[in-house]
mmCIF file of C-alpha atoms in Angstrom:
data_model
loop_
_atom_site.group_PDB
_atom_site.id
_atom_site.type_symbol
_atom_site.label_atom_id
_atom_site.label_comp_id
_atom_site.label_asym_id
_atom_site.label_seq_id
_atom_site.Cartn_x
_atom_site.Cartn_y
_atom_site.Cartn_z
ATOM 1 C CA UNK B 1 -40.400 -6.977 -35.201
ATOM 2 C CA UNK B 2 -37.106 -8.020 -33.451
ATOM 3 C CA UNK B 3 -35.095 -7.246 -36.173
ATOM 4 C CA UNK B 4 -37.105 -3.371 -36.151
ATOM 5 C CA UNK B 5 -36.263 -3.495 -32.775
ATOM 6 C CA UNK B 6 -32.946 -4.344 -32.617
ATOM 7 C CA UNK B 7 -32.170 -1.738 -35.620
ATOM 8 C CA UNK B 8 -33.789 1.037 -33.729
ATOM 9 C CA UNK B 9 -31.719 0.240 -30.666
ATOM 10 C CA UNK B 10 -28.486 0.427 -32.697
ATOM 11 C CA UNK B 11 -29.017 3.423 -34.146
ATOM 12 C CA UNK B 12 -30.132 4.775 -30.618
ATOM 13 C CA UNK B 13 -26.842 4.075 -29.147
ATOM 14 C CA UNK B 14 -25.201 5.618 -32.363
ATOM 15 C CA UNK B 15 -26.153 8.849 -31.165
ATOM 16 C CA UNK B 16 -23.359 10.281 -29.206
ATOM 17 C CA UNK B 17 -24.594 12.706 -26.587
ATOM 18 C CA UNK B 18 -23.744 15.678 -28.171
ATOM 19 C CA UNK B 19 -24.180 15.070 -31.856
ATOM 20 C CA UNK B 20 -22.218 16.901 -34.145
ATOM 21 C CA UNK B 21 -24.407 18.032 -37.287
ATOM 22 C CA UNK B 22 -22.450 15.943 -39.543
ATOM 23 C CA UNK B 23 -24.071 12.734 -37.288
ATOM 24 C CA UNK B 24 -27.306 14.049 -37.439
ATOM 25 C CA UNK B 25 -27.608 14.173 -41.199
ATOM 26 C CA UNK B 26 -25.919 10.527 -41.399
ATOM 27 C CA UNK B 27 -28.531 8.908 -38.855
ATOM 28 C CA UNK B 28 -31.815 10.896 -39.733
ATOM 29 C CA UNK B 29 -32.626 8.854 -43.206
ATOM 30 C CA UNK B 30 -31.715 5.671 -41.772
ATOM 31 C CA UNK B 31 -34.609 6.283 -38.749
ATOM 32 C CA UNK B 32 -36.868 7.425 -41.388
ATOM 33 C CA UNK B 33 -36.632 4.374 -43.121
ATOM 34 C CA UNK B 34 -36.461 2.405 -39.924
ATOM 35 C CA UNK B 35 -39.705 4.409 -39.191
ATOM 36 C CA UNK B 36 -41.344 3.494 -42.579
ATOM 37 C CA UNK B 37 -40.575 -0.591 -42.226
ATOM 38 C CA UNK B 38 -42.002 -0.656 -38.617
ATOM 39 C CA UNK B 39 -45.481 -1.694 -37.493
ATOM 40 C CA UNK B 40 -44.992 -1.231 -33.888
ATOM 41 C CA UNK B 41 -43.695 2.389 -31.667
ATOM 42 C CA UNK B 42 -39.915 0.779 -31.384
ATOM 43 C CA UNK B 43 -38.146 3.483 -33.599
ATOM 44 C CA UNK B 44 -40.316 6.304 -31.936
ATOM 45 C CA UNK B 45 -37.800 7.404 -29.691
ATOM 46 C CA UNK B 46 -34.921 7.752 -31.838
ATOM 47 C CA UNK B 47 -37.217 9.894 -34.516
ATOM 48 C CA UNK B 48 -38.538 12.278 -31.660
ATOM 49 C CA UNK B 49 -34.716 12.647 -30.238
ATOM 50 C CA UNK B 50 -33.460 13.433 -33.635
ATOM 51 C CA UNK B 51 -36.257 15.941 -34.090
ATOM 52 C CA UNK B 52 -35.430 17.612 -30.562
ATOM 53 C CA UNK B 53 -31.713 17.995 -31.448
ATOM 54 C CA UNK B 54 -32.786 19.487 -35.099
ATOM 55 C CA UNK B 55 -35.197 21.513 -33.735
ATOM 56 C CA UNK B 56 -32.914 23.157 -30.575
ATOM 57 C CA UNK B 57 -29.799 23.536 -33.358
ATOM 58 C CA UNK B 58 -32.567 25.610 -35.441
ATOM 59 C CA UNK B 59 -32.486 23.014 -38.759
ATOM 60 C CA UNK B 60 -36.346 23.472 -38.851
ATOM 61 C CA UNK B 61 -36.510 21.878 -42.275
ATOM 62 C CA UNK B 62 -34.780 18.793 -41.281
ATOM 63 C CA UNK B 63 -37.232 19.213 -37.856
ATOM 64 C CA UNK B 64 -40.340 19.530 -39.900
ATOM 65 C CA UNK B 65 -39.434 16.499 -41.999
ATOM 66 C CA UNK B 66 -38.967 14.364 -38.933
ATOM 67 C CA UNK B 67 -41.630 15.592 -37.376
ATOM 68 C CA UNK B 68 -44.613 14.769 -40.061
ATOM 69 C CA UNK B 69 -42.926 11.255 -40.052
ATOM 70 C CA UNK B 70 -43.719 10.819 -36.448
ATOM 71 C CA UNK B 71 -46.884 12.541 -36.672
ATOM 72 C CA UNK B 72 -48.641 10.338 -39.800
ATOM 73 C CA UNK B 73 -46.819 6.901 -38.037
ATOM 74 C CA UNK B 74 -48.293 7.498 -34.527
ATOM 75 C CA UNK B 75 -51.456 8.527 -36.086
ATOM 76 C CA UNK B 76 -51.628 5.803 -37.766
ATOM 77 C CA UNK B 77 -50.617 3.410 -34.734
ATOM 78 C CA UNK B 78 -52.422 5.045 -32.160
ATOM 79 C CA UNK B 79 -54.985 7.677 -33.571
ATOM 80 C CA UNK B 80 -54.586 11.021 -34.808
ATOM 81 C CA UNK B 81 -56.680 11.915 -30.653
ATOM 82 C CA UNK B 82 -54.209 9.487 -28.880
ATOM 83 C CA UNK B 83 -52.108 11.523 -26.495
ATOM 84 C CA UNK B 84 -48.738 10.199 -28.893
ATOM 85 C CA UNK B 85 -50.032 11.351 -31.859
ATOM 86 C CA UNK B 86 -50.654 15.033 -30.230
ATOM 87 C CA UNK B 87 -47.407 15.490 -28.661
ATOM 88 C CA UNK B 88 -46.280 15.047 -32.553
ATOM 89 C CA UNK B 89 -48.612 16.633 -34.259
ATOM 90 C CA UNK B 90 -47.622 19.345 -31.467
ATOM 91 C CA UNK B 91 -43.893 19.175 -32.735
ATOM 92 C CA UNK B 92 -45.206 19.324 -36.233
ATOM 93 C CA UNK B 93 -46.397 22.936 -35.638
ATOM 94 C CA UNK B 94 -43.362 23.889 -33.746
ATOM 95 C CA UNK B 95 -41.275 23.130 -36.705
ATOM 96 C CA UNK B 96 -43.860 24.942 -38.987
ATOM 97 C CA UNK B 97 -43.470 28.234 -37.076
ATOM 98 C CA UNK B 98 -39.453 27.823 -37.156
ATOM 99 C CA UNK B 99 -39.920 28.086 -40.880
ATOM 100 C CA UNK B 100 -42.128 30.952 -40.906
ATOM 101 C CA UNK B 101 -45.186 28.857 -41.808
ATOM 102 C CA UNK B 102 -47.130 30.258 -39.358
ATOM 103 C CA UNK B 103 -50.405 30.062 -41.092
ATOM 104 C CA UNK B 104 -49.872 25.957 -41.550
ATOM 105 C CA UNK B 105 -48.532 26.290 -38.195
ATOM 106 C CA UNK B 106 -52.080 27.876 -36.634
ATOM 107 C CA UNK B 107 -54.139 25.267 -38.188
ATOM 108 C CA UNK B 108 -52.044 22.448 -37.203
ATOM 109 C CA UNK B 109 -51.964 23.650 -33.380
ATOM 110 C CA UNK B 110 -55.212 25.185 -33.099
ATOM 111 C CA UNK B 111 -56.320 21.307 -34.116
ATOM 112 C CA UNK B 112 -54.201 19.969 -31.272
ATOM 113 C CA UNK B 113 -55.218 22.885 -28.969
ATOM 114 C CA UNK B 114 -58.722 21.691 -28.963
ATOM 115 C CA UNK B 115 -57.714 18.046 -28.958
ATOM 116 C CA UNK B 116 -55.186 17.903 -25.774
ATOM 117 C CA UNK B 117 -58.223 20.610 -24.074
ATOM 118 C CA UNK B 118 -60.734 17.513 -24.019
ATOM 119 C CA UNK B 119 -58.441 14.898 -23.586
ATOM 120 C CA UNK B 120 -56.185 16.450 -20.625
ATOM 121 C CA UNK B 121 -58.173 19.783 -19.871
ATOM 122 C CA UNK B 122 -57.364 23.107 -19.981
ATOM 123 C CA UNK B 123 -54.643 23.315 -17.131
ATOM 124 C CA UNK B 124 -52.559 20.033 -17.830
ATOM 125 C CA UNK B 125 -48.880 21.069 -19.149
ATOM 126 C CA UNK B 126 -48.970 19.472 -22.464
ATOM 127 C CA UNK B 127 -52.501 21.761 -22.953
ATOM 128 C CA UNK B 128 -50.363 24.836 -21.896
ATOM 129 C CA UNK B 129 -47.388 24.132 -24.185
ATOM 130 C CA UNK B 130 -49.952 24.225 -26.953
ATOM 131 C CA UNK B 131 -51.406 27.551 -25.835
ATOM 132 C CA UNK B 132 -47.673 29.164 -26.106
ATOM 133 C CA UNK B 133 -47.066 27.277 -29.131
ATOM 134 C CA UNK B 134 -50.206 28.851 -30.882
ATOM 135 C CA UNK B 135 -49.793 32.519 -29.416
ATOM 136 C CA UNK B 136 -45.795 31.687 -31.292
ATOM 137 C CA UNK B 137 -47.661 31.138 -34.452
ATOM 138 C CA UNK B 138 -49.905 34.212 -34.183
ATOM 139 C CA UNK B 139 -47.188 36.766 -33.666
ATOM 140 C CA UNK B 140 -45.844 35.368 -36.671
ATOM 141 C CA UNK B 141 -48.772 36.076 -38.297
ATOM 142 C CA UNK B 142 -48.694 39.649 -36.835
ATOM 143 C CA UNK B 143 -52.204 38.611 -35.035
ATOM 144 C CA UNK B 144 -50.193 40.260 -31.585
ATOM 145 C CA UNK B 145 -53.853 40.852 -29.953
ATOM 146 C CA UNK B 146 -55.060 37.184 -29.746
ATOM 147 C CA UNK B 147 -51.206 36.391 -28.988
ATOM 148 C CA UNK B 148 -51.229 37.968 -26.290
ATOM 149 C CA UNK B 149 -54.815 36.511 -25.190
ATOM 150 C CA UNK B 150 -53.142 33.326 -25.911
ATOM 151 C CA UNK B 151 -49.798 34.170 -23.792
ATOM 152 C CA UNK B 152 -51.761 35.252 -20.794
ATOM 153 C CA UNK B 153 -53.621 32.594 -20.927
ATOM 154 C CA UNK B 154 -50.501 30.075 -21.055
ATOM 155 C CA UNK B 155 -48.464 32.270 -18.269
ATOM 156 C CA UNK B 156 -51.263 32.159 -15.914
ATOM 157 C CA UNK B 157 -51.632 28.084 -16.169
ATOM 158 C CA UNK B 158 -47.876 27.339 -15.859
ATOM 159 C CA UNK B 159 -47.130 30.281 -12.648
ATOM 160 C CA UNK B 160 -49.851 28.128 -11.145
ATOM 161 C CA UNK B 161 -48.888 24.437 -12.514
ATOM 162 C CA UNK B 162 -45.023 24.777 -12.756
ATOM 163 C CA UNK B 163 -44.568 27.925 -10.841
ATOM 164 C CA UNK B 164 -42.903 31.429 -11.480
ATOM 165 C CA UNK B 165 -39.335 30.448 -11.906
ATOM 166 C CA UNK B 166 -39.848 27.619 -14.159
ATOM 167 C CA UNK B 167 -38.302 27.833 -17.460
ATOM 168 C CA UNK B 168 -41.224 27.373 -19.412
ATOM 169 C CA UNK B 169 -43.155 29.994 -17.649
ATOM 170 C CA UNK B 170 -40.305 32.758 -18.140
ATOM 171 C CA UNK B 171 -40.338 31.521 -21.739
ATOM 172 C CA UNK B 172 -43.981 32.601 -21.886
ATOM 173 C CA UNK B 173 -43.403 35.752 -19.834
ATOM 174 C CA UNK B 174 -40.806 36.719 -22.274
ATOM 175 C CA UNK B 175 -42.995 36.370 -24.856
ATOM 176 C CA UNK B 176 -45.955 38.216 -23.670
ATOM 177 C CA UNK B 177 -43.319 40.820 -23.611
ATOM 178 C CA UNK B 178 -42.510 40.899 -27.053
ATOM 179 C CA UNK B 179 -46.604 40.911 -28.001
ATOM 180 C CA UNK B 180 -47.176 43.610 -25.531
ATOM 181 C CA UNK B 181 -44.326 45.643 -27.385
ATOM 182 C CA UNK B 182 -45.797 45.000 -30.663
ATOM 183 C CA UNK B 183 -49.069 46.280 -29.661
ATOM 184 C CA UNK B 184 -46.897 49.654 -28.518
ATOM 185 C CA UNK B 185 -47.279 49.008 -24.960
ATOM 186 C CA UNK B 186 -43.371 49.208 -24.498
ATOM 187 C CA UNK B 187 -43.078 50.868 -20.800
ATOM 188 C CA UNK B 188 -45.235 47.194 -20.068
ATOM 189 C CA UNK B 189 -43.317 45.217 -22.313
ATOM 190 C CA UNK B 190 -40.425 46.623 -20.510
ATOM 191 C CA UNK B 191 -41.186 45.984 -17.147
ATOM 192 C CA UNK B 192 -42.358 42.067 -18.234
ATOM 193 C CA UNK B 193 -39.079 41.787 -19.671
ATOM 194 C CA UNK B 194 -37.347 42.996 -16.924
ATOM 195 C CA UNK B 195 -38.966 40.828 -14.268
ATOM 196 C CA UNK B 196 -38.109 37.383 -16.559
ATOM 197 C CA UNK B 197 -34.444 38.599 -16.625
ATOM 198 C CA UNK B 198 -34.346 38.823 -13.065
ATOM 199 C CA UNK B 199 -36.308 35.672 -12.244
ATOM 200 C CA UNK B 200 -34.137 34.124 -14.618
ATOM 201 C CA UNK B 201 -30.802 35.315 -13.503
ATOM 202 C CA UNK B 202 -31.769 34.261 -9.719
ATOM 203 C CA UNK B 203 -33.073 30.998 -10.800
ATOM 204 C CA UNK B 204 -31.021 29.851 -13.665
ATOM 205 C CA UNK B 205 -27.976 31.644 -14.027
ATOM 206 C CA UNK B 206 -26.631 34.048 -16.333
ATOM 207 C CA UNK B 207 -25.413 31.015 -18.526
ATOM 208 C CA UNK B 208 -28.865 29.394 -18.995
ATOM 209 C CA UNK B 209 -30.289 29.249 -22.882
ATOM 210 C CA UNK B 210 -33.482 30.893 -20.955
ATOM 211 C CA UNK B 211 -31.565 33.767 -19.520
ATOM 212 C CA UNK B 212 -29.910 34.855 -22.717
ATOM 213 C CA UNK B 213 -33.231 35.062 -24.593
ATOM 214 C CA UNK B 214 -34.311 37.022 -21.537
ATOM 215 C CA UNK B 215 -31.427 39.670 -21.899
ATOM 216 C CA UNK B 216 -32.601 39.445 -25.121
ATOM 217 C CA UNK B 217 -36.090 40.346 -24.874
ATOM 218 C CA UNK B 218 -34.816 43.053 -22.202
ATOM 219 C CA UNK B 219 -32.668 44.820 -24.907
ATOM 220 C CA UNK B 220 -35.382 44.795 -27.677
ATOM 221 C CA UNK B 221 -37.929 46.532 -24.913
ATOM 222 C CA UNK B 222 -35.426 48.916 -23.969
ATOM 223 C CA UNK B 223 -35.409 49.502 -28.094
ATOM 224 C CA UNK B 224 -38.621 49.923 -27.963
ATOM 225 C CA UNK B 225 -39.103 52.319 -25.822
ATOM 226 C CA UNK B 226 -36.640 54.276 -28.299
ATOM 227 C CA UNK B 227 -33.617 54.316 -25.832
ATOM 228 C CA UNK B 228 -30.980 53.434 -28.379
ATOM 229 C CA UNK B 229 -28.079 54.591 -26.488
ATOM 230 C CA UNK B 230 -29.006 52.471 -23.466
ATOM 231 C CA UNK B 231 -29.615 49.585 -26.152
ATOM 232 C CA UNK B 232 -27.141 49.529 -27.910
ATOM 233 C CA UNK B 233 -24.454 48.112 -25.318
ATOM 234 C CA UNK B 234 -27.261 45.482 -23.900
ATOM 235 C CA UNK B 235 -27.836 44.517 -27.498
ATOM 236 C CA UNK B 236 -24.209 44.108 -28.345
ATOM 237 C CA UNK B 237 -23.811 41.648 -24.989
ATOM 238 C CA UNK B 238 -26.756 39.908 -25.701
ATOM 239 C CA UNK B 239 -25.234 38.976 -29.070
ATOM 240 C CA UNK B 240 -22.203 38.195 -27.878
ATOM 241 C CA UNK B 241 -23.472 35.762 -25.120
ATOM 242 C CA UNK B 242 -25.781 34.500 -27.493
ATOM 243 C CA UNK B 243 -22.861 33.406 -30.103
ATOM 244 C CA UNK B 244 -21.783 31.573 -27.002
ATOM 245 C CA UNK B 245 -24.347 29.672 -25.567
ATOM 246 C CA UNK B 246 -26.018 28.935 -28.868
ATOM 247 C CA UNK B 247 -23.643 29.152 -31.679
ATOM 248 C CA UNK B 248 -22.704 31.527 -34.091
ATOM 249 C CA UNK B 249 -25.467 30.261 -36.918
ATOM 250 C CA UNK B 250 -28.037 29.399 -34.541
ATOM 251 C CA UNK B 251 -30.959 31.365 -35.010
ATOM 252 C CA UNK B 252 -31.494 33.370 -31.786
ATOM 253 C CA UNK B 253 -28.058 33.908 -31.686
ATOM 254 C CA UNK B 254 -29.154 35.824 -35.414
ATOM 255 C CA UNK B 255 -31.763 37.658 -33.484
ATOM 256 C CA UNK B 256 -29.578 39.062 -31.176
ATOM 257 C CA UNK B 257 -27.658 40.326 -33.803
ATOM 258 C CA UNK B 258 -30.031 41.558 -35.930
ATOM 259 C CA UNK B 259 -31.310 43.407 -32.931
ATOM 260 C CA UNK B 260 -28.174 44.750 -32.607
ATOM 261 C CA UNK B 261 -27.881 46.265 -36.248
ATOM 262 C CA UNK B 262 -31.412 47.581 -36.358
ATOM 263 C CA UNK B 263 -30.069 49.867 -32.834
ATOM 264 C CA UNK B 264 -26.883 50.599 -34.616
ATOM 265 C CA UNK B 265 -29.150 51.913 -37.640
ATOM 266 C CA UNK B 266 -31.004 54.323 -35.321
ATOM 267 C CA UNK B 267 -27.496 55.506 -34.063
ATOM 268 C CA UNK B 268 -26.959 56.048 -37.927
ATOM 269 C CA UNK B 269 -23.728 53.809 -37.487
ATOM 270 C CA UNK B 270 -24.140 52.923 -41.271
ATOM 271 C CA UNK B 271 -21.546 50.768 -41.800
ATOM 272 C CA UNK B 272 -21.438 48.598 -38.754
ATOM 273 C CA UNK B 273 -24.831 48.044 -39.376
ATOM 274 C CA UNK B 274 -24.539 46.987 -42.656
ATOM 275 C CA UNK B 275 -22.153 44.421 -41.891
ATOM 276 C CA UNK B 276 -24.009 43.339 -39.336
ATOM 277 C CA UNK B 277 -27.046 42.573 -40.953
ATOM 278 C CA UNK B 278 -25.396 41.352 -44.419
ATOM 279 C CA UNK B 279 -23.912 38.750 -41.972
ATOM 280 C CA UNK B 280 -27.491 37.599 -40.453
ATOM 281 C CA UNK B 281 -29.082 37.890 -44.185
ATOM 282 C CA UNK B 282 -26.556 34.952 -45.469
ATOM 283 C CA UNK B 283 -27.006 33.499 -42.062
ATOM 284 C CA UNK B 284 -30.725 33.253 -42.549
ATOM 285 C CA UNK B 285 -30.562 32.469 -46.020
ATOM 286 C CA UNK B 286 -28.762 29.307 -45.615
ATOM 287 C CA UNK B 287 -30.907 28.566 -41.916
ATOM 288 C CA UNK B 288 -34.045 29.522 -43.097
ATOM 289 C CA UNK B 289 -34.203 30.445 -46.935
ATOM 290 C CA UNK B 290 -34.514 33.645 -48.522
ATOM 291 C CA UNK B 291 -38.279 34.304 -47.882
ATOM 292 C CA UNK B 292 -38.501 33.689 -44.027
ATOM 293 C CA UNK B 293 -39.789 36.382 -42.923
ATOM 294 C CA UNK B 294 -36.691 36.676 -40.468
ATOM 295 C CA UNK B 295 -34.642 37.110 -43.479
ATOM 296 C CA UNK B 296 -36.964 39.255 -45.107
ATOM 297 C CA UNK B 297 -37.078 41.841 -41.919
ATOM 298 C CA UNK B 298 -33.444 42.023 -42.245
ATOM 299 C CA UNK B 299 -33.203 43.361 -45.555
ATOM 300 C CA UNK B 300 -35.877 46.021 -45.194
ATOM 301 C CA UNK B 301 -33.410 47.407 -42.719
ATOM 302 C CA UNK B 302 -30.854 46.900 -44.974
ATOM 303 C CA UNK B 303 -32.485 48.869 -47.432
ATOM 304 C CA UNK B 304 -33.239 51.213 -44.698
ATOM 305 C CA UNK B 305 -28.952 51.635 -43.821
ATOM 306 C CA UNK B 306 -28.597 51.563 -48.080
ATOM 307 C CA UNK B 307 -31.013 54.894 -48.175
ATOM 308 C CA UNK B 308 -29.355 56.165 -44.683
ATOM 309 C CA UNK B 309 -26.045 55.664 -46.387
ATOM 310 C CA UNK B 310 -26.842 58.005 -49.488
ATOM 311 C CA UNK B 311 -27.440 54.562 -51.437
ATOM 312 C CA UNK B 312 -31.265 55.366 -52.221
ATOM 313 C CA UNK B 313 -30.956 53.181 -55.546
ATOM 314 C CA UNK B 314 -29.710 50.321 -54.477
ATOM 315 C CA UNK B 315 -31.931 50.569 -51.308
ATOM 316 C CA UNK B 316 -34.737 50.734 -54.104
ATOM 317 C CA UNK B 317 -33.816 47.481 -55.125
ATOM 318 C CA UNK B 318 -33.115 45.456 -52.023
ATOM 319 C CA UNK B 319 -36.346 46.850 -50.531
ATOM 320 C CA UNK B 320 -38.697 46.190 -53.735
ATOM 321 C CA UNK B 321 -37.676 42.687 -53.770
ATOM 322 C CA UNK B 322 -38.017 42.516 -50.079
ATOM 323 C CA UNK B 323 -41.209 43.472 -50.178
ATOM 324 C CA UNK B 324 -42.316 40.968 -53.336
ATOM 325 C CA UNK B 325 -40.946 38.331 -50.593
ATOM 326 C CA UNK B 326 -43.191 39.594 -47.756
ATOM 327 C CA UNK B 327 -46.181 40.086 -50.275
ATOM 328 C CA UNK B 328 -45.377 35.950 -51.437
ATOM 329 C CA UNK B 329 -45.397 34.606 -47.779
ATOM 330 C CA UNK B 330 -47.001 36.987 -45.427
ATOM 331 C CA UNK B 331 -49.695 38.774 -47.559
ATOM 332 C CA UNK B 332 -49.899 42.216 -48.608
ATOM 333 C CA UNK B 333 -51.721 43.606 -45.341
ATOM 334 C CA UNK B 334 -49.117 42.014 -42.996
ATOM 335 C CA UNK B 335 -47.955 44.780 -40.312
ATOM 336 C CA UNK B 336 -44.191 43.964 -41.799
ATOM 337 C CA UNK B 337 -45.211 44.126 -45.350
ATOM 338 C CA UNK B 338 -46.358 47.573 -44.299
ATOM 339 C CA UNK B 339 -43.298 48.594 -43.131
ATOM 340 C CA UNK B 340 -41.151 47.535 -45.722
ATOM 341 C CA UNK B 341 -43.730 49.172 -48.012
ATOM 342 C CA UNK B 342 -42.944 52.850 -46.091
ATOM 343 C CA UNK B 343 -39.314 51.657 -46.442
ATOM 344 C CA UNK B 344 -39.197 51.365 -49.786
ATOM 345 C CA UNK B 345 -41.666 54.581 -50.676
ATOM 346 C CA UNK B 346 -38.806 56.898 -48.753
ATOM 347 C CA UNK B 347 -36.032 55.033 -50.346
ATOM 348 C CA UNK B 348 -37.736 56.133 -54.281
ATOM 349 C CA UNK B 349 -38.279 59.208 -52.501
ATOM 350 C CA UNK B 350 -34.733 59.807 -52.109
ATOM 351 C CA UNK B 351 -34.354 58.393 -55.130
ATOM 352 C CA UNK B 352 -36.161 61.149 -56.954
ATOM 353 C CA UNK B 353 -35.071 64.106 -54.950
ATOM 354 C CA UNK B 354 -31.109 62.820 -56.073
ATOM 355 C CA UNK B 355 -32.525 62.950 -59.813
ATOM 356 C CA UNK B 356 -34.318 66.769 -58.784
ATOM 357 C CA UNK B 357 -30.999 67.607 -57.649
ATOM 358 C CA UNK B 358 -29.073 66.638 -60.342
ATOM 359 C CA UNK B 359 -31.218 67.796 -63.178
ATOM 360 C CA UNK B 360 -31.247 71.653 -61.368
ATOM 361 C CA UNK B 361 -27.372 71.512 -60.820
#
């Protein structure tokens, strides 16, 4: 195995410490094969740092794909209930929610949920990450009740094990706001949002990844609460800073901007809005694919801007296929499903008061 060993080290020193993309794609095949020729952990490291960098860039294909190779070798190696194998089969449902797999995604981490609970107990950190991870996967799923169990659950553990300030437990109180919002609690879900912003601001700085996605959560409760004119200018920084701190592709920095359009729609800013979300449709397309159901959310409000606009037919269109997409990958019952159902039944509605109009003229 010196010659695994050796390999594994070269390529580990190949990585420069901020990768460009380009570097990724070049080394990630090589480790894989590395990875596939090994009989011992040496190339571990390398595959799991890879996977990291995909994952925080938001390339969850290339994520997912490193991911299940750690996950089968170090089940393999260790056992699928060795603490090694969890913290990848952990990954492996991280990735699977940044697709929008979040029903793969639930089965993978409720599996590792109950592992890492009788291995390390219900309080250890790596058990808590799980917890978050899961509630992740059950918003996706539009499950916001048991996601917000799930949340609670994970923000009372870290406040006590990692404290109040620490960056994973404003990640979860974030979160909890968004569930809380989605069950129409939005004065709550404001206030949560509002206190991670300003434990995150003191704490972090304004500059920190977890302060942007704060501001972020902050503007979308503000939203909410159906305050677009207070919204709209917090949305429009958030995205701004986000473009900034993450990069203009990356995937929250999409959020932000989506957020953005979806106030500017409520202002009936038509064409703003359209822009906007065009942009974060090809964005997500080429991030995520066509049916995430990121992508799909933004073109049910782009059907809703096509309708606003006086474009009822082609809103038709756009929202019909949207909602073929949502039927495909989220099921016909899904909350958003719903909605881009009522999105598309006023856009034919339009649609057929235009024809009314026109035959009477």
């Amino acid at each position: 195995m010196t010659f695994v060993r050796s390999a594994a080290e070269l390529l580990e020193a190949a990585v420069p410490d901020a990768p460009e993309d380009q570097d990724l794609r070049l080394l990630a095949p090589h480790a894989i094969a590395l990875l596939r020729r090994s009989r011992g952990p040496e190339p571990l490291p390398l595959i799991r740092r890879l996977r990291s960098l995909y994952y925080e860039r938001g390339h969850f294909t290339a994520a997912l794909d490193l991911a299940v190779a750690a996950q089968r070798f170090s089940s393999g190696l260790f056992g699928a209930e060795h603490r090694e194998a969890l913290a990848d089969a952990h990954e492996t449902g991280r990735a699977q929610s940044g697709l929008g797999h979040f029903a793969e995604a639930e089965q993978t981490l409720r599996g590792v949920l109950t592992s890492r609970e009788t291995l390390l107990g219900a309080d250890d950190p790596l058990t808590l990450d799980t917890v978050h991870a899961l509630g992740i996967a059950l918003y996706g799923l539009g499950h916001w009740a048991e996601d917000e169990q799930l949340l609670r659950r994970a923000l009372d553990g870290r406040e006590r094990v990692l404290g109040g300030s620490h960056p994973d437990t404003l990640d979860t109180l974030g979160r909890l706001a968004e569930a809380v919002g989605e069950l129409g609690r939005w004065e709550e879900a404001r206030s949560l949002a509002e206190t991670t912003l300003e434990r995150s601001e003191a704490t972090l700085g304004d500059g920190h990844p977890n302060t942007v996605l704060s501001r972020l959560a902050h503007a979308w409760a503000v939203a909410g609460e159906e305050r677009w004119e207070e919204a709209e200018p917090l949305a429009r920084n958030t995205a701004m800073t986000a473009g900034e701190v993450f990069g203009p592709a990356h995937p929250r920095t999409l959020a932000a901007r989506h957020l953005h359009a979806t106030v500017l729609v409520r202002l009936q800013h038509w064409q703003e809005a359209e822009e906007l979300l065009r942009h974060v449709i090809a964005a997500r397309e080429s991030m995520l694919g066509p049916e995430h159901s990121h992508t799909l959310s933004a073109r049910t409000d782009l059907a809703t801007v096509l309708a606003g606009s006086g474009r009822a037919e082609e809103a038709v269109t756009v929202a019909a296929a949207t909602l073929d997409g949502y039927v495909r990958t989220l099921g016909r019952d899904h909350p958003r499903t719903e909605r881009c159902r009522a999105v598309l039944r006023t856009a034919q509605e339009a649609c057929a008061v235009a024809r009314a109009a026109k035959e009477t003229s």
